[in-house]
Amino acid sequence: MGELVIKDVFKTYYKNKQPINAVKSLNLHCKNGEFVALLGPSGCGKSTTLRMIAGLEDISLGDITIGNKRINDLHPKDRNIGLAFENYAMYPPLTVYENIGFNLKAKNVPAKKIKEEIHKIANLLDITDLLDMKPGALSGGQKQRVNIARALIRRPDVLLLDEPLSHLDGKVRQRMRTEIKHLHTEINCTTIIVTHDQLEAMALADRIAIINDGVLQQFGTPLEVFNNPVNEFVAGFIGEPPMNIFTVVTVYDNGKPYFKTENSVIKFEVPDKYLSYVKEGEKYKFGIRPTDITISTGGNQYTIQTNVSVFENLGEECRVHIRIEDDNILSVVSNEIYHFNSGDQIKLLFNQERIHVFDSKTGERIDKVLQLL
Ligand code: ADP
Ligand code: MG
């Protein structure tokens, strides 16, 4: 059983006797067969977490269990884990076949059984044609597939993938992503993938754990983290182009509360559901995704009226960028194709239901309590 539980885990490295807290009080409960992505910027502690699960790093504090068995003190080879790292070296003089079968051979598994297993896995990963080749002759995508085959041949309880696609580009990357997803549905093994690419995490994972500076920010399905980011960090990290986020202050006008940017370009009536959370004169971070703004052509229904700074026609969608403040751009993405020139007047309508409001100091979603109820 591959249920993986990370409980109150810390990792402290020491560099020149100075502590570096790479992972801080991490709690994650991954269900058996679940596909989980660890997502966050470079240096946030993703690989460290994976390496602690694999047994390549000691756990400073806390426990990790797999299928109810505490693994903190188990030797890496006794944890029944499959590992595929970005640059996991193969043995160059050995063929792909020998590389994949290496561990089984070391465990004295009979040659006939090894052959059977290798062919099964090779078939699954579509690498049967490569089995007689040497690693040096493989392309990046092929190497990655062989790496994954080597991890899977152990029939692990948990498969760990550390940025498996980051060295691949364009089409190969896209194709490998689809293949990994397909593979996961075939083998149904608890899988943890580390990535700094939010699109990859969104496309692959059942749930995403977003980490910043060693601290778990949110653990949820792709839709949960997209639609209900718990804080400003998650809001800004998930989504491309990123969520538009502005500092606003709450002001009253004719008895009605508004979120207003300092220069008044945005003045947005506070939706009812936020009324009990906002205070007059208080600053907030106001967020809205580029896809939650519509371009209104004519009519009086609009949130802001302004001028186009940059217009991009990307074929299947168009993007309009507007300078709201000196260093803050509002982006709009539309599936309908418009044609604008820079300087054109434009009216935009914000979707009331889709705005996000965060505390200006802590970055926490102000209606978090409401979300949890
Ligand atoms: P990520 O995989 O998210 O990019 P890492 O887990 O590799 O991040 O690193 C997290 C933090 O721990 C970083 O600040 C990194 O510099 C530090 N770190 C990682 N490995 C070591 C090590 N062996 N010794 C000291 N510091 C380390
Ligand atoms: Mg890493």
Coordinates of N, CA, C and O in Angstrom, one line a residue, residues 61-230:
L61 N 13.4 16.3 11.9 CA 12.3 16.2 12.9 C 11.1 15.8 12.2 O 10.8 16.1 11.1
G62 N 10.2 15.0 12.9 CA 9.0 14.6 12.4 C 9.1 13.1 11.8 O 10.1 12.5 12.0
D63 N 8.0 12.7 11.2 CA 7.9 11.3 10.7 C 7.4 11.2 9.3 O 6.5 12.0 8.9
I64 N 7.9 10.2 8.6 CA 7.3 9.9 7.3 C 6.9 8.4 7.4 O 7.6 7.5 7.8
T65 N 5.6 8.1 7.0 CA 5.2 6.7 6.9 C 4.7 6.4 5.5 O 4.1 7.3 4.8
I66 N 4.9 5.2 5.2 CA 4.3 4.6 3.9 C 3.5 3.4 4.3 O 4.1 2.5 4.9
G67 N 2.2 3.5 4.0 CA 1.3 2.3 4.3 C 1.4 2.0 5.8 O 1.6 0.9 6.2
N68 N 1.4 3.1 6.6 CA 1.4 2.9 8.1 C 2.7 2.5 8.7 O 2.9 2.3 9.9
K69 N 3.8 2.3 7.8 CA 5.1 1.9 8.4 C 6.0 3.1 8.4 O 6.2 3.8 7.4
R70 N 6.5 3.4 9.6 CA 7.4 4.5 9.7 C 8.7 4.2 9.0 O 9.3 3.2 9.3
I71 N 9.2 5.1 8.1 CA 10.3 4.8 7.3 C 11.6 5.6 7.7 O 12.6 5.4 7.0
N72 N 11.4 6.5 8.6 CA 12.6 7.4 9.0 C 13.9 6.7 9.0 O 14.9 7.2 8.5
D73 N 13.9 5.5 9.6 CA 15.2 4.9 9.9 C 15.5 3.7 8.9 O 16.5 3.0 9.1
L74 N 14.6 3.5 7.9 CA 14.8 2.4 7.0 C 15.9 2.8 5.9 O 16.0 4.0 5.5
H75 N 16.7 1.9 5.5 CA 17.6 2.1 4.5 C 16.9 2.4 3.2 O 15.8 1.8 3.0
P76 N 17.4 3.3 2.3 CA 16.7 3.6 1.1 C 16.2 2.4 0.3 O 15.1 2.4 -0.2
K77 N 17.0 1.4 0.2 CA 16.6 0.2 -0.6 C 15.5 -0.6 0.1 O 14.9 -1.4 -0.6
D78 N 15.2 -0.4 1.3 CA 14.2 -1.1 2.0 C 12.8 -0.3 2.1 O 11.9 -0.7 2.7
R79 N 12.8 0.8 1.4 CA 11.6 1.7 1.5 C 10.6 1.4 0.4 O 9.5 2.0 0.3
N80 N 11.0 0.5 -0.6 CA 10.2 0.2 -1.7 C 9.7 1.5 -2.5 O 8.5 1.7 -2.7
I81 N 10.7 2.2 -2.8 CA 10.4 3.5 -3.5 C 11.1 3.5 -4.9 O 12.2 2.9 -5.0
G82 N 10.5 4.0 -5.9 CA 11.1 4.2 -7.2 C 11.5 5.6 -7.4 O 10.7 6.5 -7.1
L83 N 12.7 5.9 -7.9 CA 13.2 7.2 -8.0 C 13.5 7.5 -9.4 O 14.3 6.8 -10.0
A84 N 13.1 8.7 -10.0 CA 13.6 9.1 -11.2 C 14.0 10.6 -11.1 O 13.1 11.4 -11.0
F85 N 15.3 10.8 -11.0 CA 15.7 12.2 -10.9 C 16.1 12.7 -12.3 O 16.3 12.0 -13.2
E86 N 16.1 14.0 -12.4 CA 16.4 14.7 -13.7 C 17.7 14.2 -14.3 O 17.7 13.9 -15.5
N87 N 18.7 14.1 -13.5 CA 20.0 13.7 -14.1 C 20.4 12.3 -13.5 O 21.6 12.1 -13.2
Y88 N 19.5 11.4 -13.4 CA 19.8 10.2 -12.8 C 20.7 9.4 -13.8 O 20.3 9.0 -14.9
A89 N 21.9 9.2 -13.3 CA 22.9 8.6 -14.3 C 22.6 7.2 -14.6 O 22.3 6.4 -13.7
M90 N 22.8 6.8 -15.8 CA 22.7 5.4 -16.2 C 24.2 4.9 -16.3 O 25.1 5.7 -16.4
Y91 N 24.4 3.6 -16.4 CA 25.7 3.1 -16.6 C 26.0 3.1 -18.1 O 25.4 2.3 -18.8
P92 N 26.9 3.9 -18.5 CA 27.1 4.1 -20.0 C 27.5 2.8 -20.7 O 27.1 2.6 -21.8
P93 N 28.4 1.9 -20.1 CA 28.8 0.8 -20.9 C 27.7 -0.3 -21.0 O 27.8 -1.2 -21.9
L94 N 26.6 -0.2 -20.2 CA 25.6 -1.2 -20.2 C 24.5 -0.8 -21.2 O 24.2 0.4 -21.4
T95 N 23.8 -1.7 -21.8 CA 22.7 -1.4 -22.6 C 21.5 -0.9 -21.8 O 21.5 -1.1 -20.6
V96 N 20.5 -0.4 -22.5 CA 19.3 0.0 -21.8 C 18.7 -1.2 -21.0 O 18.3 -1.1 -19.9
Y97 N 18.6 -2.3 -21.7 CA 18.1 -3.6 -21.1 C 18.8 -3.8 -19.8 O 18.2 -4.1 -18.7
E98 N 20.2 -3.8 -19.8 CA 21.0 -4.1 -18.6 C 20.8 -3.0 -17.5 O 20.7 -3.3 -16.3
N99 N 20.6 -1.8 -18.0 CA 20.4 -0.7 -17.0 C 19.1 -0.9 -16.3 O 19.0 -0.7 -15.1
I100 N 18.1 -1.2 -17.0 CA 16.8 -1.4 -16.4 C 16.8 -2.6 -15.5 O 16.2 -2.5 -14.4
G101 N 17.5 -3.6 -15.9 CA 17.4 -4.9 -15.1 C 18.5 -4.9 -13.9 O 18.5 -5.9 -13.1
F102 N 19.3 -3.9 -13.9 CA 20.4 -3.9 -13.0 C 20.1 -4.3 -11.5 O 20.7 -5.1 -10.9
N103 N 19.1 -3.6 -11.0 CA 18.7 -3.8 -9.6 C 18.2 -5.2 -9.3 O 18.4 -5.8 -8.3
L104 N 17.4 -5.7 -10.3 CA 16.8 -7.0 -10.1 C 17.9 -8.1 -10.1 O 17.9 -9.0 -9.4
K105 N 18.9 -7.8 -11.0 CA 20.0 -8.8 -11.1 C 20.8 -8.8 -9.8 O 21.2 -9.8 -9.3
A106 N 21.0 -7.5 -9.3 CA 21.7 -7.4 -8.0 C 21.0 -8.2 -6.9 O 21.6 -8.6 -5.9
K107 N 19.7 -8.3 -7.0 CA 18.9 -9.0 -6.0 C 18.8 -10.4 -6.3 O 17.9 -11.1 -5.7
N108 N 19.5 -10.9 -7.3 CA 19.5 -12.3 -7.7 C 18.1 -12.8 -8.2 O 17.8 -14.0 -8.0
V109 N 17.4 -11.9 -8.8 CA 16.1 -12.4 -9.4 C 16.5 -13.2 -10.6 O 17.4 -12.9 -11.4
P110 N 15.8 -14.4 -10.9 CA 16.2 -15.2 -12.0 C 16.1 -14.5 -13.3 O 15.2 -13.7 -13.5
A111 N 17.0 -14.8 -14.2 CA 17.1 -14.1 -15.5 C 15.8 -14.1 -16.3 O 15.4 -13.1 -16.9
K112 N 15.1 -15.2 -16.2 CA 13.8 -15.3 -17.0 C 12.8 -14.3 -16.5 O 12.1 -13.7 -17.2
K113 N 12.7 -14.2 -15.2 CA 11.8 -13.3 -14.5 C 12.2 -11.8 -14.9 O 11.3 -11.0 -15.2
I114 N 13.5 -11.6 -14.8 CA 14.0 -10.2 -15.2 C 13.5 -9.9 -16.6 O 13.0 -8.8 -16.8
K115 N 13.7 -10.8 -17.5 CA 13.4 -10.6 -18.9 C 11.9 -10.2 -19.0 O 11.5 -9.3 -19.7
E116 N 11.1 -11.0 -18.4 CA 9.6 -10.8 -18.4 C 9.3 -9.4 -17.9 O 8.5 -8.7 -18.6
E117 N 9.9 -9.1 -16.8 CA 9.6 -7.8 -16.2 C 10.0 -6.6 -17.1 O 9.3 -5.6 -17.3
I118 N 11.2 -6.7 -17.6 CA 11.8 -5.7 -18.5 C 10.9 -5.5 -19.7 O 10.5 -4.4 -20.1
H119 N 10.4 -6.6 -20.3 CA 9.6 -6.4 -21.5 C 8.2 -5.8 -21.2 O 7.7 -5.0 -21.9
K120 N 7.7 -6.2 -20.0 CA 6.4 -5.6 -19.6 C 6.6 -4.1 -19.4 O 5.8 -3.3 -20.0
I121 N 7.6 -3.6 -18.7 CA 7.8 -2.2 -18.4 C 8.1 -1.5 -19.7 O 7.7 -0.4 -20.0
A122 N 9.0 -2.1 -20.6 CA 9.4 -1.5 -21.8 C 8.2 -1.3 -22.7 O 8.1 -0.2 -23.4
N123 N 7.3 -2.2 -22.7 CA 6.1 -2.1 -23.5 C 5.3 -0.9 -23.0 O 4.8 -0.1 -23.8
L124 N 5.1 -0.8 -21.7 CA 4.4 0.2 -21.1 C 4.9 1.6 -21.5 O 4.2 2.5 -21.7
L125 N 6.2 1.7 -21.5 CA 6.9 3.0 -21.8 C 7.3 3.2 -23.2 O 7.9 4.2 -23.6
D126 N 6.9 2.2 -24.0 CA 7.2 2.3 -25.5 C 8.7 2.4 -25.7 O 9.1 3.3 -26.5
I127 N 9.5 1.6 -25.1 CA 11.0 1.7 -25.3 C 11.5 0.3 -25.7 O 12.8 0.1 -25.6
T128 N 10.7 -0.6 -26.2 CA 11.2 -1.9 -26.5 C 12.3 -1.8 -27.6 O 13.2 -2.5 -27.5
D129 N 12.1 -0.9 -28.5 CA 13.1 -0.7 -29.6 C 14.4 -0.2 -29.1 O 15.4 -0.3 -29.8
L130 N 14.5 0.3 -27.9 CA 15.7 0.9 -27.4 C 16.5 0.0 -26.6 O 17.6 0.3 -26.2
L131 N 16.0 -1.2 -26.3 CA 16.6 -2.1 -25.2 C 18.0 -2.5 -25.5 O 18.8 -2.6 -24.6
D132 N 18.4 -2.6 -26.8 CA 19.8 -3.0 -27.1 C 20.7 -1.8 -27.2 O 21.9 -2.0 -27.5
M133 N 20.2 -0.6 -27.1 CA 21.0 0.6 -27.3 C 21.8 0.9 -26.0 O 21.4 0.6 -24.9
K134 N 22.9 1.7 -26.2 CA 23.6 2.2 -25.0 C 23.0 3.6 -24.7 O 22.6 4.3 -25.6
P135 N 23.1 4.0 -23.4 CA 22.5 5.3 -23.0 C 23.0 6.5 -23.9 O 22.3 7.4 -24.1
G136 N 24.3 6.5 -24.3 CA 24.9 7.6 -25.1 C 24.1 7.9 -26.4 O 24.2 9.0 -26.9
A137 N 23.4 6.9 -26.9 CA 22.7 7.0 -28.2 C 21.3 7.5 -28.0 O 20.6 7.7 -29.0
L138 N 20.9 7.7 -26.8 CA 19.5 8.1 -26.5 C 19.2 9.6 -26.6 O 20.1 10.4 -26.1
S139 N 18.0 10.0 -27.0 CA 17.7 11.4 -26.9 C 17.2 11.7 -25.5 O 17.0 10.8 -24.7
G140 N 17.0 13.0 -25.2 CA 16.6 13.4 -23.8 C 15.3 12.7 -23.4 O 15.2 12.2 -22.3
G141 N 14.3 12.7 -24.3 CA 13.0 12.1 -24.0 C 13.2 10.6 -23.7 O 12.5 10.0 -22.8
Q142 N 14.0 10.0 -24.6 CA 14.2 8.5 -24.4 C 14.9 8.2 -23.1 O 14.5 7.2 -22.4
K143 N 15.9 9.0 -22.7 CA 16.6 8.8 -21.5 C 15.6 8.9 -20.3 O 15.7 8.1 -19.3
Q144 N 14.7 9.9 -20.3 CA 13.8 10.1 -19.3 C 12.9 8.8 -19.1 O 12.6 8.4 -18.0
R145 N 12.5 8.3 -20.3 CA 11.6 7.1 -20.3 C 12.3 5.9 -19.7 O 11.8 5.2 -18.9
V146 N 13.6 5.8 -20.0 CA 14.4 4.7 -19.4 C 14.6 4.8 -17.9 O 14.4 3.9 -17.2
N147 N 14.8 6.1 -17.5 CA 14.9 6.4 -16.1 C 13.7 6.0 -15.3 O 13.7 5.4 -14.3
I148 N 12.5 6.3 -15.9 CA 11.2 5.9 -15.3 C 11.1 4.4 -15.3 O 10.6 3.9 -14.3
A149 N 11.5 3.8 -16.3 CA 11.4 2.3 -16.4 C 12.3 1.7 -15.3 O 11.9 0.8 -14.6
R150 N 13.4 2.3 -15.1 CA 14.3 1.8 -14.0 C 13.7 1.9 -12.6 O 13.9 1.1 -11.7
A151 N 12.9 3.0 -12.5 CA 12.3 3.2 -11.2 C 11.1 2.3 -11.0 O 10.8 1.7 -9.9
L152 N 10.4 2.0 -12.1 CA 9.2 1.2 -12.0 C 9.4 -0.3 -11.9 O 8.6 -1.0 -11.4
I153 N 10.6 -0.7 -12.4 CA 10.8 -2.2 -12.4 C 10.8 -2.7 -11.0 O 10.6 -3.9 -10.8
R154 N 11.1 -1.8 -10.0 CA 11.1 -2.3 -8.6 C 9.6 -2.5 -8.1 O 9.5 -2.8 -6.9
R155 N 8.6 -2.2 -8.9 CA 7.2 -2.2 -8.5 C 7.1 -1.5 -7.1 O 6.8 -2.0 -6.1
P156 N 7.4 -0.2 -7.2 CA 7.5 0.6 -5.9 C 6.1 0.8 -5.3 O 5.1 0.9 -6.1
D157 N 6.1 1.1 -4.0 CA 4.8 1.6 -3.4 C 4.6 3.0 -3.7 O 3.5 3.5 -3.9
V158 N 5.8 3.7 -3.8 CA 5.7 5.2 -4.1 C 6.7 5.5 -5.2 O 7.9 5.1 -5.1
L159 N 6.3 6.2 -6.2 CA 7.2 6.6 -7.3 C 7.5 8.1 -7.1 O 6.6 8.9 -7.0
L160 N 8.8 8.4 -7.1 CA 9.2 9.8 -6.9 C 9.9 10.4 -8.2 O 10.8 9.8 -8.7
L161 N 9.4 11.5 -8.7 CA 9.9 12.1 -9.9 C 10.4 13.5 -9.6 O 9.5 14.3 -9.2
D162 N 11.7 13.7 -9.8 CA 12.1 15.1 -9.5 C 12.4 15.8 -10.8 O 13.4 15.6 -11.5
E163 N 11.5 16.8 -11.1 CA 11.6 17.6 -12.4 C 12.0 16.7 -13.6 O 13.0 17.0 -14.3
P164 N 11.2 15.6 -13.8 CA 11.6 14.7 -14.9 C 11.5 15.3 -16.3 O 12.1 14.8 -17.2
L165 N 10.8 16.4 -16.4 CA 10.7 17.0 -17.8 C 11.4 18.3 -18.0 O 11.4 18.8 -19.1
S166 N 12.2 18.7 -17.0 CA 12.7 20.1 -17.1 C 13.8 20.3 -18.1 O 14.0 21.4 -18.6
H167 N 14.4 19.2 -18.5 CA 15.5 19.3 -19.5 C 14.9 19.1 -20.9 O 15.7 19.1 -21.9
L168 N 13.7 18.8 -21.0 CA 13.1 18.5 -22.4 C 12.4 19.8 -22.9 O 12.0 20.6 -22.1
D169 N 12.4 19.9 -24.2 CA 11.7 21.1 -24.6 C 10.5 20.9 -25.5 O 10.4 19.8 -26.1
G170 N 9.7 21.9 -25.6 CA 8.6 21.9 -26.5 C 7.7 20.7 -26.6 O 7.2 20.2 -25.6
K171 N 7.7 20.1 -27.8 CA 6.8 19.0 -28.1 C 7.1 17.8 -27.3 O 6.2 17.0 -26.9
V172 N 8.5 17.5 -27.1 CA 8.8 16.3 -26.4 C 8.4 16.3 -25.0 O 7.8 15.4 -24.4
R173 N 8.5 17.5 -24.4 CA 8.0 17.8 -23.1 C 6.5 17.5 -22.9 O 6.1 16.9 -22.0
Q174 N 5.8 18.1 -23.8 CA 4.4 17.9 -23.9 C 4.0 16.5 -24.0 O 3.1 16.0 -23.3
R175 N 4.7 15.7 -24.8 CA 4.4 14.4 -25.1 C 4.7 13.5 -23.9 O 3.9 12.6 -23.5
M176 N 5.8 13.8 -23.2 CA 6.2 13.0 -22.0 C 5.2 13.3 -20.9 O 4.9 12.4 -20.1
R177 N 4.7 14.5 -20.9 CA 3.8 14.8 -19.8 C 2.5 14.0 -20.0 O 2.0 13.4 -19.0
T178 N 2.0 13.9 -21.2 CA 0.9 13.0 -21.5 C 1.2 11.6 -21.1 O 0.4 10.9 -20.6
E179 N 2.4 11.2 -21.5 CA 2.8 9.8 -21.2 C 2.8 9.5 -19.7 O 2.4 8.4 -19.3
I180 N 3.4 10.4 -19.0 CA 3.5 10.2 -17.5 C 2.1 10.1 -16.9 O 1.8 9.2 -16.1
K181 N 1.2 10.9 -17.4 CA -0.2 10.8 -16.9 C -0.8 9.5 -17.3 O -1.5 8.9 -16.4
H182 N -0.6 9.1 -18.5 CA -1.2 7.8 -19.0 C -0.6 6.7 -18.1 O -1.3 5.8 -17.7
L183 N 0.7 6.7 -17.9 CA 1.4 5.7 -17.2 C 0.8 5.6 -15.8 O 0.6 4.5 -15.2
H184 N 0.6 6.7 -15.2 CA 0.0 6.7 -13.8 C -1.3 6.0 -13.8 O -1.6 5.3 -12.9
T185 N -2.2 6.3 -14.8 CA -3.5 5.6 -14.8 C -3.3 4.1 -15.0 O -4.1 3.3 -14.5
E186 N -2.3 3.7 -15.7 CA -2.0 2.3 -15.9 C -1.5 1.6 -14.7 O -2.0 0.5 -14.3
I187 N -0.5 2.2 -14.0 CA 0.1 1.5 -12.9 C -0.5 1.8 -11.5 O -0.4 1.1 -10.6
N188 N -1.1 3.0 -11.5 CA -1.9 3.4 -10.3 C -1.1 3.4 -9.0 O -1.5 3.0 -8.0
C189 N 0.2 3.8 -9.1 CA 1.1 3.8 -8.0 C 1.1 5.2 -7.4 O 1.2 6.2 -8.2
T190 N 1.1 5.4 -6.1 CA 1.2 6.7 -5.5 C 2.5 7.4 -6.1 O 3.6 6.9 -6.1
T191 N 2.3 8.6 -6.7 CA 3.4 9.2 -7.4 C 3.5 10.7 -6.9 O 2.5 11.4 -6.7
I192 N 4.8 11.0 -6.6 CA 5.0 12.4 -6.2 C 6.0 13.0 -7.2 O 7.0 12.5 -7.5
I193 N 5.5 14.1 -7.9 CA 6.3 14.7 -8.9 C 6.7 16.1 -8.3 O 5.9 16.8 -7.7
V194 N 8.0 16.4 -8.5 CA 8.5 17.8 -8.1 C 8.6 18.6 -9.4 O 9.1 18.2 -10.4
T195 N 8.0 19.8 -9.3 CA 8.1 20.7 -10.5 C 8.1 22.2 -10.0 O 7.5 22.5 -9.0
H196 N 8.7 23.0 -10.8 CA 8.5 24.5 -10.5 C 7.5 25.1 -11.6 O 7.3 26.3 -11.6
D197 N 7.0 24.2 -12.5 CA 6.2 24.6 -13.6 C 4.7 24.4 -13.2 O 4.2 23.2 -13.2
Q198 N 4.0 25.5 -13.0 CA 2.6 25.3 -12.5 C 1.7 24.6 -13.5 O 0.8 23.9 -13.2
L199 N 2.0 24.8 -14.8 CA 1.2 24.2 -15.8 C 1.3 22.7 -15.8 O 0.4 21.9 -15.9
E200 N 2.6 22.3 -15.6 CA 2.8 20.8 -15.4 C 2.1 20.2 -14.3 O 1.5 19.2 -14.4
A201 N 2.2 20.9 -13.1 CA 1.5 20.5 -11.9 C 0.0 20.4 -12.1 O -0.7 19.4 -11.8
M202 N -0.6 21.5 -12.8 CA -2.0 21.5 -13.0 C -2.5 20.4 -13.9 O -3.5 19.8 -13.7
A203 N -1.6 20.1 -14.9 CA -2.0 19.1 -15.9 C -1.9 17.7 -15.4 O -2.7 16.8 -15.7
L204 N -1.0 17.4 -14.5 CA -0.7 16.1 -14.1 C -1.4 15.6 -12.8 O -1.8 14.5 -12.7
A205 N -1.4 16.5 -11.8 CA -1.6 16.0 -10.5 C -3.1 15.9 -10.1 O -3.9 16.7 -10.6
D206 N -3.4 15.0 -9.2 CA -4.7 15.0 -8.5 C -4.8 16.1 -7.5 O -5.8 16.8 -7.4
R207 N -3.7 16.3 -6.8 CA -3.6 17.4 -5.9 C -2.2 18.0 -5.9 O -1.2 17.3 -6.2
I208 N -2.2 19.3 -5.7 CA -0.9 20.1 -5.7 C -0.6 20.6 -4.4 O -1.5 21.2 -3.7
A209 N 0.7 20.4 -3.9 CA 1.1 21.0 -2.7 C 2.0 22.2 -3.1 O 3.1 22.0 -3.7
I210 N 1.6 23.4 -2.8 CA 2.3 24.6 -3.1 C 3.2 25.0 -2.0 O 2.7 25.2 -0.9
I211 N 4.5 25.1 -2.2 CA 5.4 25.3 -1.1 C 6.2 26.6 -1.4 O 6.5 26.9 -2.6
N212 N 6.4 27.4 -0.4 CA 7.2 28.6 -0.5 C 8.1 28.7 0.7 O 7.7 28.6 1.8
D213 N 9.4 28.9 0.4 CA 10.4 29.0 1.5 C 10.2 28.0 2.6 O 10.2 28.3 3.8
G214 N 10.1 26.7 2.1 CA 10.0 25.6 3.1 C 8.7 25.4 3.8 O 8.6 24.5 4.6
V215 N 7.7 26.2 3.5 CA 6.4 26.2 4.2 C 5.3 25.8 3.2 O 5.2 26.5 2.1
L216 N 4.5 24.8 3.5 CA 3.4 24.5 2.7 C 2.4 25.6 2.7 O 2.0 26.0 3.8
Q217 N 1.9 26.0 1.6 CA 1.0 27.1 1.5 C -0.4 26.6 1.3 O -1.4 27.1 2.0
Q218 N -0.6 25.6 0.5 CA -1.9 25.1 0.2 C -1.8 23.7 -0.4 O -0.8 23.5 -1.2
F219 N -2.7 22.8 -0.1 CA -2.7 21.5 -0.7 C -4.1 21.2 -1.2 O -5.0 21.1 -0.4
G220 N -4.3 21.2 -2.5 CA -5.6 21.0 -3.0 C -5.6 20.6 -4.4 O -4.5 20.4 -5.1
T221 N -6.8 20.3 -5.0 CA -6.9 19.9 -6.4 C -6.5 21.1 -7.2 O -6.6 22.2 -6.8
P222 N -6.2 20.8 -8.5 CA -5.8 22.0 -9.4 C -6.9 23.0 -9.4 O -6.7 24.2 -9.3
L223 N -8.2 22.6 -9.4 CA -9.3 23.6 -9.4 C -9.4 24.4 -8.1 O -9.6 25.6 -8.1
E224 N -9.2 23.7 -7.0 CA -9.2 24.4 -5.7 C -8.2 25.5 -5.6 O -8.4 26.6 -5.2
V225 N -6.9 25.1 -6.0 CA -5.9 26.1 -5.8 C -6.0 27.2 -6.8 O -5.6 28.4 -6.6
F226 N -6.6 26.9 -8.0 CA -6.9 28.0 -9.0 C -8.0 28.9 -8.6 O -7.9 30.1 -8.7
N227 N -9.1 28.3 -8.1 CA -10.3 29.1 -7.8 C -10.3 29.7 -6.4 O -10.9 30.7 -6.2
N228 N -9.7 29.0 -5.5 CA -9.7 29.5 -4.1 C -8.3 29.5 -3.5 O -8.0 28.9 -2.5
P229 N -7.4 30.3 -4.1 CA -6.0 30.4 -3.5 C -6.1 30.9 -2.1 O -6.8 31.9 -1.9
V230 N -5.4 30.3 -1.1 CA -5.6 30.7 0.3 C -4.8 32.0 0.6 O -5.1 32.6 1.6

